[in-house]
XYZ file of C-alpha atoms in Angstrom:
344
model
C 104.016 171.614 127.424
C 107.495 173.013 127.562
C 108.077 172.346 124.083
C 105.483 174.574 123.173
C 105.648 178.302 122.725
C 105.349 180.357 125.964
C 104.478 183.677 124.747
C 105.918 185.337 127.717
C 104.745 188.988 128.378
C 107.433 191.649 129.242
C 107.065 193.038 132.787
C 105.401 196.288 131.982
C 102.766 194.348 130.381
C 102.480 191.907 133.067
C 101.863 194.806 135.395
C 99.045 196.398 133.125
C 97.490 192.978 132.953
C 97.137 192.514 136.604
C 95.878 195.935 136.957
C 93.266 195.096 134.617
C 92.366 191.994 136.701
C 92.245 194.063 139.715
C 89.899 196.608 138.093
C 87.235 193.975 136.734
C 87.381 192.375 140.330
C 86.684 195.637 141.682
C 83.600 196.391 139.458
C 82.342 193.074 140.221
C 82.463 193.707 144.104
C 80.823 197.037 143.560
C 78.016 195.818 141.197
C 77.613 192.873 143.851
C 76.833 195.265 146.677
C 74.483 197.246 143.793
C 72.678 194.155 142.979
C 72.075 192.964 146.680
C 70.313 196.375 146.883
C 68.117 195.901 143.803
C 64.794 194.534 143.909
C 61.103 195.224 144.695
C 61.807 195.150 148.539
C 64.706 197.494 148.796
C 67.701 197.549 151.338
C 69.794 200.392 151.724
C 73.698 199.626 151.394
C 73.788 199.916 155.384
C 71.298 197.408 155.906
C 72.779 195.004 153.294
C 76.115 195.475 155.331
C 74.211 194.863 158.555
C 72.419 192.058 157.564
C 75.701 190.201 156.053
C 77.357 190.856 159.618
C 74.507 188.740 160.855
C 72.653 191.296 162.534
C 69.630 192.055 160.061
C 65.999 191.116 160.823
C 64.536 187.814 159.833
C 62.788 189.368 156.805
C 66.339 190.877 155.723
C 68.147 188.030 156.178
C 65.299 186.022 154.152
C 65.504 188.525 151.117
C 69.410 188.487 151.097
C 70.388 185.239 151.889
C 67.589 183.005 150.533
C 66.675 185.074 147.153
C 69.224 187.727 146.107
C 72.685 186.312 146.935
C 72.080 182.796 145.391
C 70.953 184.316 142.328
C 73.706 186.860 142.231
C 76.356 183.849 142.789
C 74.588 181.988 139.970
C 74.613 184.870 137.491
C 78.442 185.158 138.198
C 79.425 181.580 137.690
C 77.293 181.555 134.315
C 78.989 184.446 133.052
C 82.366 182.901 133.745
C 81.295 179.798 132.538
C 79.821 181.230 129.162
C 82.715 183.531 128.643
C 85.480 180.709 129.131
C 83.588 178.233 126.934
C 83.303 181.105 124.050
C 86.958 181.852 124.568
C 87.721 178.147 123.943
C 85.509 177.816 120.878
C 86.986 180.685 119.377
C 90.440 179.705 119.799
C 89.674 176.181 118.370
C 88.063 177.288 115.447
C 89.761 180.654 114.829
C 86.583 182.202 114.326
C 85.493 185.482 116.080
C 81.958 184.487 115.448
C 82.257 181.376 117.563
C 80.361 180.829 120.792
C 77.998 178.165 122.424
C 74.707 179.494 121.014
C 75.862 180.305 117.479
C 77.270 176.854 117.169
C 74.031 175.275 118.432
C 75.496 174.197 121.702
C 72.916 176.002 123.936
C 70.230 174.858 122.013
C 70.947 171.122 122.133
C 71.612 171.497 125.861
C 68.430 173.639 126.504
C 66.480 170.929 124.568
C 67.883 168.002 126.828
C 66.716 169.788 130.058
C 63.479 171.296 128.368
C 62.428 167.552 127.915
C 63.146 166.634 131.467
C 61.637 169.583 133.175
C 58.749 169.300 131.012
C 57.521 165.752 132.364
C 59.447 165.825 135.589
C 58.651 168.656 138.117
C 62.344 169.619 139.669
C 60.712 169.461 143.453
C 63.481 167.657 144.869
C 67.145 167.937 145.097
C 68.169 164.942 143.020
C 66.803 166.393 139.743
C 68.674 169.558 140.039
C 71.639 168.055 140.355
C 70.777 165.670 137.140
C 70.231 168.571 135.096
C 73.958 169.404 134.442
C 74.284 166.082 133.343
C 71.262 165.992 131.015
C 72.474 169.253 129.514
C 75.945 167.690 128.925
C 74.373 165.285 126.927
C 72.363 167.095 124.624
C 75.248 169.782 124.365
C 77.802 166.932 123.422
C 75.106 165.373 120.833
C 74.640 168.545 119.225
C 78.376 169.682 119.061
C 79.188 166.208 117.543
C 76.394 166.777 114.750
C 77.843 170.115 114.214
C 81.288 168.962 113.894
C 80.136 166.008 111.431
C 78.314 168.025 109.256
C 80.886 170.974 108.920
C 84.158 168.603 108.719
C 85.333 167.999 105.075
C 88.168 165.630 104.146
C 89.503 168.049 101.300
C 89.782 171.054 103.240
C 89.046 170.169 107.068
C 87.045 172.273 109.412
C 86.097 175.204 107.446
C 85.256 178.200 110.424
C 82.636 179.823 108.148
C 80.684 176.671 107.182
C 81.156 175.736 110.970
C 79.344 178.773 111.862
C 76.372 178.755 109.408
C 75.768 175.065 110.246
C 75.945 175.766 113.710
C 73.272 178.322 113.402
C 70.972 175.992 111.048
C 71.198 173.336 113.837
C 70.514 175.737 116.481
C 67.315 176.954 114.566
C 65.994 173.349 114.186
C 66.336 172.359 117.825
C 64.656 175.674 118.692
C 61.855 174.847 116.376
C 61.389 171.470 118.248
C 61.576 173.132 121.462
C 58.661 175.338 120.426
C 56.942 172.078 119.291
C 57.067 170.536 122.385
C 56.396 173.464 124.528
C 52.961 173.701 122.881
C 51.803 170.312 124.313
C 52.447 171.511 127.842
C 49.728 172.766 130.172
C 49.560 176.566 130.511
C 51.260 176.787 133.858
C 54.150 174.995 132.214
C 54.187 176.625 128.882
C 54.542 179.995 130.470
C 57.413 178.616 132.742
C 59.201 177.058 129.523
C 58.295 180.349 127.397
C 60.433 182.467 129.908
C 63.241 179.869 130.555
C 63.782 179.897 126.789
C 64.130 183.501 126.884
C 66.907 183.370 129.018
C 65.722 183.495 132.704
C 68.163 182.677 135.489
C 65.421 180.204 136.946
C 67.556 178.629 139.666
C 67.285 180.794 142.318
C 68.226 178.982 145.472
C 71.615 177.441 146.940
C 70.870 173.858 145.447
C 71.246 175.041 142.220
C 74.773 177.046 143.025
C 76.144 173.719 144.358
C 75.129 171.753 141.213
C 76.677 174.159 139.093
C 79.849 174.958 141.157
C 81.919 171.860 140.430
C 81.799 172.387 136.871
C 82.738 175.594 137.173
C 85.458 174.644 139.491
C 86.754 171.888 137.210
C 86.689 173.076 133.416
C 87.451 176.886 134.159
C 91.029 176.216 135.581
C 91.386 173.217 133.163
C 90.957 175.808 130.280
C 93.377 178.024 131.892
C 95.931 174.931 132.082
C 95.403 174.448 128.355
C 95.770 178.174 127.531
C 99.422 177.608 125.842
C 97.905 174.991 123.876
C 95.150 177.311 122.469
C 98.138 179.920 122.119
C 99.819 177.349 119.655
C 96.226 176.472 118.008
C 96.171 179.908 116.907
C 99.174 179.506 114.791
C 97.303 177.032 112.506
C 97.221 173.193 112.321
C 100.659 173.110 110.252
C 102.589 175.130 112.756
C 101.022 173.313 115.976
C 102.103 169.631 114.427
C 105.409 171.020 113.623
C 105.748 171.899 117.402
C 104.939 168.293 118.606
C 101.090 168.894 119.696
C 98.883 165.891 119.401
C 96.539 168.080 117.477
C 93.122 166.276 117.408
C 93.409 165.036 120.896
C 94.372 168.461 122.647
C 91.146 169.822 120.314
C 88.933 166.778 121.735
C 89.787 167.683 125.341
C 89.244 171.393 124.759
C 86.080 171.068 122.865
C 84.406 168.582 125.663
C 85.440 171.342 128.515
C 83.623 174.095 126.166
C 80.785 171.707 125.726
C 80.648 170.869 129.540
C 80.670 174.425 130.788
C 77.999 175.700 128.208
C 75.769 172.683 129.212
C 75.768 173.142 132.802
C 75.352 177.045 132.509
C 72.282 176.401 130.399
C 70.828 173.935 132.934
C 70.322 176.752 135.209
C 70.126 179.816 132.827
C 68.043 178.768 129.918
C 68.502 180.312 126.595
C 71.080 183.057 127.252
C 73.292 183.736 124.378
C 76.114 186.315 123.251
C 78.015 186.006 126.657
C 80.562 184.000 125.036
C 80.892 186.105 122.109
C 81.386 189.554 123.918
C 83.404 188.576 126.964
C 86.360 186.967 124.897
C 86.406 189.809 122.532
C 86.525 192.388 125.150
C 89.296 190.463 126.987
C 91.319 190.574 123.836
C 91.032 194.243 123.663
C 92.011 194.682 126.984
C 95.165 192.050 127.415
C 95.614 190.654 123.716
C 95.374 187.115 122.430
C 97.627 185.306 124.927
C 95.289 183.098 126.579
C 97.124 182.788 129.776
C 95.809 186.059 130.847
C 92.742 186.533 128.357
C 91.060 183.307 129.832
C 90.795 184.886 133.289
C 90.080 188.455 132.015
C 87.121 186.899 129.738
C 85.977 185.000 132.900
C 85.787 188.306 134.902
C 84.048 190.174 132.021
C 81.610 187.788 131.581
C 80.548 187.566 135.207
C 80.310 191.519 135.227
C 78.357 191.486 132.002
C 75.763 188.945 133.015
C 75.770 190.016 136.470
C 74.900 193.807 135.003
C 72.051 192.221 132.905
C 70.633 190.477 135.531
C 70.734 193.521 137.882
C 69.039 195.667 135.009
C 66.530 193.052 134.342
C 65.204 193.241 137.811
C 65.225 196.690 138.345
C 63.951 198.598 135.185
C 60.306 197.316 135.164
C 59.847 196.523 139.048
C 57.750 194.836 140.354
C 57.956 192.822 136.674
C 61.103 191.275 135.765
C 62.867 191.245 132.186
C 64.628 187.585 131.496
C 68.448 188.143 131.890
C 68.567 186.564 127.999
C 66.993 189.575 126.680
C 68.986 192.273 128.261
C 72.085 190.417 127.090
C 70.501 189.664 123.613
C 69.714 193.600 123.570
C 73.586 194.337 124.088
C 74.734 191.410 122.006
C 72.751 191.316 118.734
C 74.025 194.180 117.633
C 77.748 193.477 118.260
C 77.226 190.176 116.741
C 76.121 191.702 113.463
C 79.113 194.312 113.683
C 81.448 191.297 114.054
C 79.707 189.350 111.008
C 80.165 192.343 108.874
C 83.699 192.770 109.883
C 84.398 188.988 109.123
C 85.581 187.497 105.929
C 83.273 185.050 104.073
């Protein structure tokens, strides 16, 4: 990898980047504490700290450790996973609009999971750990289909064509999801409808354990490949001229993005736009160098999704707004803004 361009930052820039990372981490910690105090059963900050130290009542421990903490951790993991997946896809396609939901990857992963949970109730630990694998299969098949339909021998992979075909494939899969949901009994239909809207339905530590390995493997892998993404941004001819095995690196990075998106969809449902907003925010904060942009995007995505989940649990208590709807309210206008700015 030393033969590729390193893009080293100067010392003032490095200091600023570290400051931004620390600031984002501090905001996550603050929101973490706020989120633990958000819900129908309120806990004061003192009660939260008292319970975390092991001195709370049995009810407080049940609320905090069995209900809120798993969901908060899952929100952070999902936000980071979607953000890194979106960063990879934008780097590979050199398209600012690319992210798992606009390319249909979320829809493919969700369709595979939906088939499973519609016919096999997840009442034991084993199916929960199978869900990410099923989501990976659905996401992989969808990504392969979108790539196949977008690629042309004459001009290769067009970023605009990739986005349009991804949206079309995603819309088709969502139609099949609705057809499948109409065949369900009322109880399962209500669950599926909320899940498709982007509800974080994995609310216990088993789902954390099912999702954590995927985040722990593929997020560091993406950071390890940051220099490759930097070179890919220079264009195919330059990348080949620098001695990069272009197709192999693209395949590895695409597999990482698909794995991250699929695993996140398996416990979050149809949440979109996190992979779109977080990379753009990271590039505005620290620039395009993926060595620092990817960690900043991961923290930004985690912060965004935890904020959306906290708002969804707070604004209509005791009812709850699915996290995906809150994110869509934020992300849809931003997507239209980027679409208006992009060159067709």
